Each structure stands twice: as C-alpha cells, then as structure tokens.
Amino acid sequence: MTSMLTHAIRNLPASSAWAARVFARSLSCSPQLQAAAVQPKSKKTLAKSGVKNIVVVEGVRIPFLQSGTSYADLMPHDLARAALQGLLNRTNVPKDVVDYIVYGTVIQEVKTSNVAREAALGAGFSDKTPAHTVTMACISSNQAMTTGVGLIAAGQCDVVVAGGVELMSDVPIRHSRKMRKTMLTLNRAKTLGQKLALISKIRPDYFAPELPAVAEFSTSETMGHSADRLAAAFAVSRVEQDEYALRSHTLAKKAQDGGLLLDVVPFKVPGRDTVTKDNGIRPSSMEQMGKLKPAFVKPYGTVTAANSSFLTDGASAMLIMSEEKALAMGYKPKAYLRDFVYVSQDPKDQLLLGPTYATPKVLEKAGLTMADIDVFEFHEAFAGQILANLKAMDSDWFAQNYMGRKSKVGAPPLEKFNTWGGSLSLGHPFGATGCRLAITAAHRLKKEGGQYGLIAACAAGGQGHAMLVELYPQ
C-alpha cells in the first residue's frame, strides 16, 4: 500500500475539458491519504429535539454471489424473499407488526416489477402490509432505508422493513423496437390478410436483440469508461488501483474468516446446496492483477476486471423502528439512523463523485467533522472511483472550484475506511448494497468501540448519498 498512499499527482492525458481543467493546477492533496488531524472526539448524541429517534434493530443479507453461479436459476423476488425470511428468523419480529416494506432494485424483472410486494407475500407477510419498490441506481436500498426513516419520522409507521435486491444472472433482453412494434400491431390485427401483411414486413434485422448495458442513458457511456476517465483526471495510476483492490479482497477475507460479517444469513437454494458465504472474495497478487488488460478504455485504460466490482446477485433486508417501539417490544437496537443527504452532479464528468459532494453536507448538517467519524463505509464501484473521491475530498482546489467551498473536507483515514472489505471484494448487487453499508457500519462501531459511522455511495446518473449512523448505547 505504500506507493498508493504516497503517489504524487501526475499529468496524464485527459479526455474531457473538465479533466483538462483539473490539470490546470495541482490538486492540493495531502502527502498521505491516511493522515488525519488529531482532534478530540465529540461524544454528544445526534438526537434532535422534537424529532423521533429511529433505530436499526437488525440488518441481514443473503450471501452476495458472482452472477451466473448458485442463484442463476432464480428470480429477484426469490432472493428478496430469502433476505426477508432471514430477517424474520433472526429477529422473531411478528409479521403483523410490520407497517410497511420498501425495497430497492435497479434492473427490474418485468413479471415482478414491484418486487417488494412479491417478496413480502412470498415471505409470509400479510397481504394487508403495503410494499413498494424504489430505484435510484446503486443507492436504491439507501433510498429504501431513508424512505422508511421518513415514514417513521412522519408518524405514519412505527416498524418498516427496508432492503434491496439485484439478480444480474438474468437481465431483460428485448426484441428490437421495430420487432416489438410489429408484434404489438400484429396482436391488434383482426383479419388474416392484415396479419400476413404485417408479417411480410419483418426483415432479418428485426430479430437482432437489444442487449442490456451498464451505461448512462444521457451520455451512452458505460460506468467503467467513466471510472477510467475519472481515474485519469485525478492521476490515479493502475498500480494504485490494483493495490487498493488487493487491500479490499485481503480485508474482506480476513473479516470473513474471522466471523465479522455478521449480516450474512445462509440461504438454501432450491435444488442446490445451502449458500453460507460470499463467493467473490479472492485475494490475488499484484503480479497476477497486473497481467489483466484494460476492460473499457483500450489499450491505455487503467480499469480492469480485477480492480472493478463484479456483476453480483444478492439481497438485503433491514428492520427499522422508532426507538420507543423497539424498546417496547424488548429489542436492543444496534444503531440510530441519523442525518442523511442526497446529491446530484454532472452525469458525464462527475458521474462517480457522489461521496465527495455528499460527505461534507451530511457532516455540516450534523455539526461534525471528519475527525469525529470512527468508521467509514463507502461503496467501491471501482478502485479508481474510490481513490479519485479520496483525492477530490483532500483537495482545496477542487473544493473551491467545483464545490463552492472555502476548503477541503479531507480524506477519510484508511485505518478507519472499509476495513472489512467493500464492494470490490464482497460484491455489489446494485439495489442491495446500501443496507450492507449501514449494518456493517453499526457492527464495526460496536466491535471497534466507536460512536459515529458515515456511509456514502455514488450512483449512476451522477447522484450520491451519505448518512450518519450512531452506535446505540451499550
């Protein structure tokens, strides 16, 4: 990790005017990203007068698996149902006590567009329990959580289950638009002659399918291509990215072997064995990783399969309550869910900078500084993306010229940052990651003796989210 932490900003070719402006002057990054100002930690609670305390009672997830493996024959609601059942088994919460269920997802299965409802019914919840599905790219389950927080804060509910699900093993592949239009018109044709006339217009190119791509609609650019440009703009080298990815896998393996991933619940896959752990954690070596070719910007890009999060299947679920209700039911909450913010930026050049913009806003909202935070859990879409965010957060120049701030917020110290692994190693089911971040922050706070955790994530569309988690008094 030494070269990653001490790597100097270099002038690299940039493919956008924005990136060129970044290079117009040096970014004032600290010599070492893990350096942090030593300040006394505030021990105040983040509770606010007149605002309900909202707590996490428990959070679980089924193992996150690489797409095309043990979950390949299932549907998204099967995974979400398994996460809900895992939550019920762990908490023994009566199903009729749950007032509302919210789930996040990104790539929707047409047959179960409201996957929250189908999963809830499959898990045995009452058909009288409302459920709806939200989508906000990689922060979809973040949105599910904060929707639950809003429902409780508004007095509409006392108990909400929030979660997220993604099944990348089976994504929708559509007929071409010309073929769809012909088929829909054919369905309305009344006579044999009309049907034959329509069929005669079908040409071979009509049968070419529309394949899905993880790309921005507004720019037609894949997220990996954006990550490559972002890494170039902030002079994040291939070596730095590979070192960070290796760090993520190594820490995740250590956490997995040490029994620290307490949110994982086993899932008996129909027709297969019981899955008990994530299968994407694979510590490698710098030599092996260095052999991989660029995945997006060829031949000179720095983003590869080894330093990117992989296509993942998985689901998560979280039990959220008002503190009063949780205590009345005899639960010992894990953490408070406190202030949160959502941000939006330019979806082309700043697509993946959500954490940089969201972090200072949520800290200022709560009256905290970076030095007050004990654990950081940031979503790792790409190693280049996460390192670019750390450099942007540690740059006065970027803060002044792009964020309208007088000074930088500062980079999180690495000894507090994603120390149980992250999306690069644990996996990233788009709609399910946010809940993993929150419950991991809660578990780390308890294990490490901290008080405040900060979760942050970027999302397609140039959006982002950050939330503060406060450990419940032990």
C-alpha positions as MATLAB code, in Angstrom:
seq = 'MTSMLTHAIRNLPASSAWAARVFARSLSCSPQLQAAAVQPKSKKTLAKSGVKNIVVVEGVRIPFLQSGTSYADLMPHDLARAALQGLLNRTNVPKDVVDYIVYGTVIQEVKTSNVAREAALGAGFSDKTPAHTVTMACISSNQAMTTGVGLIAAGQCDVVVAGGVELMSDVPIRHSRKMRKTMLTLNRAKTLGQKLALISKIRPDYFAPELPAVAEFSTSETMGHSADRLAAAFAVSRVEQDEYALRSHTLAKKAQDGGLLLDVVPFKVPGRDTVTKDNGIRPSSMEQMGKLKPAFVKPYGTVTAANSSFLTDGASAMLIMSEEKALAMGYKPKAYLRDFVYVSQDPKDQLLLGPTYATPKVLEKAGLTMADIDVFEFHEAFAGQILANLKAMDSDWFAQNYMGRKSKVGAPPLEKFNTWGGSLSLGHPFGATGCRLAITAAHRLKKEGGQYGLIAACAAGGQGHAMLVELYPQ';
ca = [
       0.000    0.000    0.000;
       2.961    2.367    0.391;
       3.079    3.502   -3.218;
      -0.676    4.056   -3.274;
      -0.624    6.241   -0.195;
       2.345    8.342   -1.273;
       1.695    8.510   -5.025;
       2.124   12.058   -6.344;
      -0.301   13.743   -8.737;
       0.945   13.362  -12.309;
      -0.163   14.972  -15.589;
      -1.917   12.265  -17.588;
      -3.858   12.568  -20.854;
      -7.448   13.553  -20.158;
     -10.380   13.005  -22.480;
     -12.631   15.853  -21.375;
     -12.486   19.586  -20.936;
     -13.360   19.142  -17.266;
     -10.415   16.798  -16.737;
      -8.133   19.228  -18.531;
      -9.192   21.987  -16.167;
      -8.429   19.724  -13.227;
      -4.861   19.500  -14.505;
      -4.615   23.253  -14.998;
      -3.274   23.462  -11.484;
      -2.111   20.963   -8.923;
      -4.659   19.385   -6.627;
      -3.607   20.093   -3.061;
      -3.708   16.526   -1.793;
      -2.149   15.547    1.479;
       1.118   13.620    1.194;
      -0.612   10.605    2.682;
      -4.316    9.868    2.367;
      -4.429    8.181    5.743;
      -3.168   11.214    7.648;
      -5.882   12.817    9.770;
      -5.962   15.756   12.131;
      -5.908   14.681   15.742;
      -8.870   16.333   17.402;
     -10.889   15.499   20.471;
     -13.922   13.433   19.541;
     -17.314   14.798   20.368;
     -19.399   12.434   22.463;
     -22.669   14.284   22.014;
     -25.630   12.377   20.685;
     -27.021   13.419   17.324;
     -30.572   13.283   18.645;
     -32.666   16.357   17.842;
     -35.377   17.909   19.949;
     -38.831   17.139   18.609;
     -37.529   14.530   16.142;
     -38.138   10.826   16.675;
     -35.151    8.613   17.283;
     -35.104    5.973   14.548;
     -33.124    2.802   15.101;
     -31.802   -0.208   13.262;
     -32.859   -3.327   15.120;
     -31.140   -5.735   12.735;
     -29.878   -5.997    9.179;
     -29.131   -9.121    7.168;
     -28.219  -10.182    3.667;
     -28.023  -13.471    1.892;
     -24.500  -14.172    0.597;
     -23.524  -11.959   -2.313;
     -22.544  -14.214   -5.227;
     -20.954  -13.640   -8.581;
     -23.606  -13.685  -11.272;
     -24.040  -16.966  -13.087;
     -23.346  -19.086  -10.003;
     -25.704  -20.584   -7.412;
     -28.534  -18.060   -7.850;
     -28.560  -18.234  -11.644;
     -31.860  -20.119  -11.955;
     -33.803  -17.956   -9.502;
     -35.760  -14.728   -9.868;
     -35.170  -11.456   -7.990;
     -38.129  -11.941   -5.674;
     -36.685  -15.313   -4.632;
     -33.552  -13.573   -3.360;
     -35.515  -10.787   -1.684;
     -37.819  -13.335   -0.065;
     -34.813  -15.202    1.320;
     -33.436  -11.992    2.835;
     -36.801  -11.179    4.398;
     -37.089  -14.673    5.829;
     -33.556  -14.403    7.188;
     -34.517  -11.160    8.912;
     -37.657  -12.735   10.380;
     -35.711  -15.750   11.637;
     -33.055  -13.613   13.273;
     -35.363  -11.096   14.938;
     -38.541  -13.119   15.523;
     -40.473   -9.939   14.794;
     -44.178  -10.722   14.353;
     -45.087  -10.214   10.711;
     -48.265   -8.332   11.558;
     -46.247   -5.703   13.453;
     -44.508   -4.548   10.263;
     -46.332   -1.492    8.940;
     -44.582   -1.125    5.600;
     -41.949   -2.751    3.352;
     -39.714   -0.863    0.912;
     -37.233   -2.475   -1.462;
     -34.707   -1.041   -3.867;
     -33.739   -2.548   -7.206;
     -32.183   -1.361  -10.452;
     -32.791   -3.855  -13.254;
     -36.412   -4.839  -12.863;
     -37.848   -8.183  -13.778;
     -40.938   -7.421  -15.883;
     -43.033  -10.123  -14.228;
     -42.377   -8.751  -10.713;
     -41.964   -5.017  -11.258;
     -42.979   -4.350   -7.639;
     -40.509   -6.866   -6.266;
     -41.076   -5.652   -2.699;
     -44.685   -6.789   -2.790;
     -43.985  -10.172   -4.381;
     -41.127  -10.912   -1.975;
     -43.220   -9.870    1.029;
     -46.076  -12.142    0.075;
     -43.651  -14.989   -0.585;
     -42.046  -14.489    2.825;
     -45.412  -14.812    4.533;
     -46.220  -11.200    5.324;
     -49.879  -10.289    5.414;
     -51.473   -9.205    2.172;
     -52.613   -6.187    4.200;
     -48.999   -4.978    4.597;
     -48.218   -2.347    1.932;
     -44.978   -2.690   -0.010;
     -43.395   -0.687   -2.778;
     -40.184   -0.693   -4.806;
     -37.816    2.215   -5.396;
     -34.986    2.631   -7.860;
     -32.047    5.037   -7.686;
     -29.238    3.084   -9.310;
     -26.551    1.953   -6.838;
     -28.181    3.838   -3.960;
     -31.559    2.144   -4.341;
     -31.524    0.434   -0.935;
     -30.182    3.672    0.564;
     -33.358    5.232   -0.769;
     -35.390    2.343    0.672;
     -33.818    2.946    4.109;
     -34.395    6.682    4.098;
     -37.936    6.210    2.826;
     -38.502    4.061    5.902;
     -36.901    6.715    8.081;
     -39.248    9.302    6.596;
     -42.338    7.168    7.176;
     -41.414    6.686   10.826;
     -40.364   10.302   11.380;
     -43.669   11.481    9.918;
     -45.610    9.299   12.322;
     -47.074    7.156    9.550;
     -45.366    3.965   10.718;
     -43.534    2.529   13.700;
     -41.973   -0.510   12.028;
     -40.560   -0.623    8.496;
     -38.554   -3.261    6.671;
     -36.222   -1.849    4.024;
     -33.903   -3.685    1.705;
     -32.711   -4.221   -1.819;
     -32.177   -6.918   -4.408;
     -30.423   -7.492   -7.713;
     -30.130  -10.547   -9.939;
     -27.526   -9.917  -12.619;
     -27.650  -13.558  -13.714;
     -30.870  -12.920  -15.623;
     -31.316   -9.448  -17.058;
     -34.012   -8.478  -19.583;
     -33.008   -8.907  -23.235;
     -35.580   -7.333  -25.519;
     -36.581   -7.651  -29.136;
     -35.597   -4.675  -31.246;
     -38.019   -1.764  -31.173;
     -39.058   -2.458  -34.776;
     -39.879   -6.044  -33.857;
     -41.777   -5.009  -30.724;
     -43.841   -2.519  -32.692;
     -44.660   -5.112  -35.328;
     -45.664   -7.704  -32.748;
     -47.914   -5.261  -30.880;
     -49.568   -4.209  -34.135;
     -49.937   -7.847  -35.123;
     -51.738   -8.501  -31.867;
     -54.341   -5.925  -32.862;
     -54.786   -7.162  -36.431;
     -58.280   -8.573  -36.983;
     -58.106  -10.400  -40.303;
     -55.739  -12.983  -41.721;
     -54.865  -10.596  -44.527;
     -53.849   -7.863  -42.095;
     -51.690  -10.306  -40.147;
     -49.963  -11.630  -43.283;
     -49.301   -8.090  -44.486;
     -47.576   -7.234  -41.211;
     -45.570  -10.459  -41.181;
     -44.352   -9.784  -44.712;
     -42.731   -6.543  -43.499;
     -40.474   -8.313  -40.997;
     -36.825   -8.179  -42.051;
     -33.822  -10.138  -40.703;
     -32.512   -7.145  -38.728;
     -35.771   -7.090  -36.755;
     -34.523  -10.190  -34.919;
     -31.385   -8.524  -33.562;
     -31.895   -8.316  -29.758;
     -31.342   -5.247  -27.608;
     -28.683   -6.296  -25.133;
     -28.516   -4.579  -21.724;
     -25.512   -2.464  -20.808;
     -24.430   -0.721  -17.612;
     -24.419    2.624  -19.405;
     -25.712    6.137  -18.855;
     -28.780    6.907  -20.934;
     -27.884   10.598  -21.165;
     -24.290   10.013  -22.327;
     -24.358    6.428  -23.687;
     -21.133    5.906  -21.756;
     -20.546    2.827  -19.639;
     -19.806    3.365  -15.973;
     -16.462    1.640  -16.382;
     -15.467    4.104  -19.097;
     -16.438    6.968  -16.770;
     -14.358    5.424  -13.995;
     -11.372    5.232  -16.334;
     -11.660    8.907  -17.246;
     -12.142    9.871  -13.612;
      -9.034    7.935  -12.593;
      -7.067    9.721  -15.327;
      -8.390   13.129  -14.271;
      -7.203   12.582  -10.706;
      -3.977   10.828  -11.703;
      -4.878    7.534  -10.072;
      -2.443    5.018  -11.501;
      -3.067    1.398  -12.425;
      -0.737    0.344   -9.605;
      -2.719    2.371   -7.059;
      -5.960    0.823   -8.242;
      -4.622   -2.717   -8.118;
      -3.162   -2.117   -4.662;
      -6.473   -0.808   -3.386;
      -8.397   -3.738   -4.894;
      -5.950   -6.166   -3.298;
      -6.466   -4.370    0.020;
     -10.245   -4.764   -0.303;
     -10.055   -8.509   -1.017;
      -7.470   -9.108    1.706;
      -9.507   -7.284    4.353;
     -12.725   -8.994    3.260;
     -11.080  -12.418    3.502;
      -9.796  -11.592    6.971;
     -13.265  -10.410    8.053;
     -14.939  -13.464    6.559;
     -12.525  -15.904    8.206;
     -12.787  -14.006   11.491;
     -16.571  -14.247   11.619;
     -17.033  -10.480   11.396;
     -19.563  -10.482    8.543;
     -22.448  -10.904   10.955;
     -25.074   -9.692    8.495;
     -24.741  -12.757    6.255;
     -27.505  -15.362    6.676;
     -27.456  -18.785    4.981;
     -29.754  -19.434    2.038;
     -30.867  -22.929    0.982;
     -31.082  -22.534   -2.771;
     -33.845  -24.746   -4.201;
     -32.274  -27.732   -5.910;
     -28.799  -26.754   -4.710;
     -26.735  -26.713   -1.533;
     -27.064  -24.093    1.191;
     -25.016  -20.994    0.435;
     -23.296  -19.639    3.529;
     -20.749  -17.056    2.379;
     -19.869  -14.552   -0.332;
     -18.021  -16.178   -3.224;
     -16.318  -13.174   -4.815;
     -13.644  -12.677   -2.153;
     -10.447  -13.710   -3.893;
      -7.175  -12.163   -2.728;
      -4.721  -12.312   -5.588;
      -1.306  -10.739   -6.105;
      -0.071   -7.577   -7.752;
       1.695   -9.713  -10.347;
      -1.454  -11.603  -11.322;
      -3.591   -8.470  -11.349;
      -1.015   -6.665  -13.452;
      -1.437   -9.201  -16.262;
      -5.053   -8.185  -16.959;
      -5.793   -5.919  -19.887;
      -7.887   -2.737  -19.617;
     -11.592   -3.553  -19.637;
     -13.035   -0.321  -21.005;
     -10.603    2.236  -22.414;
      -8.307    0.182  -24.631;
      -5.375   -0.124  -24.802;
      -4.287    2.562  -22.330;
      -7.002    2.466  -19.672;
      -6.314    1.527  -16.060;
      -9.653   -0.002  -15.048;
      -9.621   -3.799  -15.257;
     -11.782   -6.690  -14.121;
      -9.514   -7.072  -11.086;
      -9.951   -3.506   -9.779;
     -13.688   -3.245  -10.501;
     -16.694   -4.578   -8.620;
     -18.120   -7.648  -10.335;
     -21.652   -8.376  -11.529;
     -23.367   -9.700   -8.416;
     -26.570  -11.411   -7.299;
     -27.856  -10.744   -3.786;
     -30.420   -9.213   -1.466;
     -30.509   -7.436    1.883;
     -33.143   -6.572    4.495;
     -33.186   -4.251    7.491;
     -35.624   -3.863   10.383;
     -36.111   -0.180   11.227;
     -38.235    1.099   14.110;
     -38.896    4.122   16.212;
     -36.779    3.793   19.335;
     -39.892    3.829   21.500;
     -41.445    0.913   19.599;
     -38.220   -1.111   19.598;
     -37.807   -0.799   23.350;
     -41.474   -1.546   23.973;
     -41.035   -4.789   22.018;
     -37.953   -5.726   24.029;
     -35.339   -5.165   21.329;
     -31.852   -3.811   21.884;
     -31.197   -1.658   18.811;
     -27.833   -1.720   17.070;
     -27.662    1.887   15.951;
     -29.511    5.109   15.267;
     -30.036    6.250   11.689;
     -29.309    9.974   11.769;
     -28.823   12.753    9.232;
     -28.629   11.928    5.538;
     -28.349   13.775    2.244;
     -28.691   13.053   -1.461;
     -26.689   14.914   -4.095;
     -26.602   15.170   -7.880;
     -23.806   16.234  -10.230;
     -22.940   16.269  -13.922;
     -23.640   12.710  -15.156;
     -20.704   12.761  -17.576;
     -17.535   14.065  -15.969;
     -18.589   13.771  -12.314;
     -20.690   10.633  -12.546;
     -18.976    8.808   -9.664;
     -18.115   11.670   -7.302;
     -21.223   11.346   -5.110;
     -19.301   10.662   -1.857;
     -17.155   13.764   -2.353;
     -20.196   16.017   -2.594;
     -22.407   14.266   -0.052;
     -19.898   13.798    2.785;
     -19.299   17.456    3.745;
     -23.010   18.206    3.502;
     -24.052   15.481    5.910;
     -21.244   16.373    8.330;
     -22.222   20.040    8.347;
     -25.861   19.104    8.820;
     -24.935   17.244   11.995;
     -22.284   19.676   13.210;
     -19.481   17.124   12.911;
     -16.069   16.993   11.248;
     -14.211   14.156    9.592;
     -12.200   13.721   12.794;
     -15.410   12.852   14.673;
     -16.150    9.836   12.471;
     -14.984    6.490   13.817;
     -15.828    4.209   10.877;
     -16.292    4.898    7.180;
     -18.163    2.580    4.827;
     -18.005    3.800    1.224;
     -19.292    1.948   -1.809;
     -16.453    0.721   -4.009;
     -17.746    0.652   -7.585;
     -14.197    0.772   -8.950;
     -10.865    1.205   -7.230;
     -10.213    4.193   -9.470;
     -13.535    5.721   -8.459;
     -12.936    5.367   -4.733;
      -9.374    6.709   -4.934;
     -10.463    9.634   -7.112;
     -13.048   10.509   -4.466;
     -10.432   10.397   -1.729;
      -8.181   12.710   -3.707;
     -11.044   15.078   -4.516;
     -12.064   15.200   -0.857;
      -8.497   16.060    0.091;
      -8.136   18.897   -2.437;
      -8.649   22.558   -1.515;
      -8.534   23.461   -5.201;
     -11.324   21.038   -6.121;
     -13.423   22.199   -3.156;
     -13.063   25.849   -4.145;
     -13.529   25.454   -7.902;
     -16.163   22.744   -8.123;
     -17.941   22.505   -4.784;
     -18.263   26.171   -3.815;
     -16.429   25.528   -0.573;
     -13.626   27.512    1.027;
     -11.595   24.448    1.864;
     -11.494   20.676    1.531;
     -13.367   18.323    3.811;
     -10.346   16.000    3.998;
      -9.917   12.343    3.087;
     -11.008    9.569    5.461;
      -8.019    7.889    7.143;
      -7.559    4.428    5.661;
      -7.264    2.790    9.077;
     -10.969    3.638    9.535;
     -12.013    3.051    5.937;
     -13.784   -0.107    4.657;
     -11.689   -2.251    6.972;
     -13.920   -5.320    6.499;
     -13.725   -5.145    2.713;
     -16.039   -3.415    0.283;
     -17.970   -3.817   -2.939;
     -14.816   -4.720   -4.894;
     -14.490   -7.906   -2.856;
     -17.832   -8.570   -1.164;
     -19.784   -7.876   -4.341;
     -22.220   -5.240   -5.490;
     -25.824   -6.250   -6.153;
     -26.815   -2.759   -7.306;
     -30.044   -2.461   -5.342;
     -28.814   -4.162   -2.150;
     -25.502   -2.513   -1.290;
     -26.758    0.451    0.769;
     -28.206   -1.713    3.534;
     -24.927   -3.645    3.697;
     -23.028   -0.407    4.227;
     -25.304    0.710    7.068;
     -25.371   -2.516    9.046;
     -21.625   -3.022    8.574;
     -21.025    0.454    9.982;
     -23.179   -0.457   13.010;
     -21.300   -3.721   13.576;
     -17.926   -2.046   13.219;
     -18.876    0.671   15.711;
     -19.756   -1.957   18.292;
     -16.674   -4.070   17.591;
     -14.246   -1.155   17.481;
     -15.752    0.986   20.217;
     -16.683    3.983   18.074;
     -19.718    6.227   18.169;
     -20.250    7.688   14.696;
     -20.200    5.938   11.346;
     -20.530    7.511    7.921;
     -21.736    5.633    4.863;
     -21.513    7.080    1.363;
     -22.088    5.868   -2.171;
     -22.095    7.035   -5.766;
     -24.773    6.101   -8.268;
     -25.442    6.178  -11.983;
     -26.912    9.441  -13.162;
     -24.298   11.403  -11.254;
     -26.049   11.018   -7.904;
     -24.859   10.145   -4.431;
     -25.887    9.559   -0.846;
     -24.362    9.885    2.610;
     -25.798    9.005    6.014;
     -24.622    9.137    9.599;
     -25.016    6.091   11.813;
     -24.699    6.449   15.595;
     -23.996    3.465   17.820;
     -26.826    2.660   20.214;
     -25.699    2.989   23.867;
     -24.306   -0.326   25.016;
];
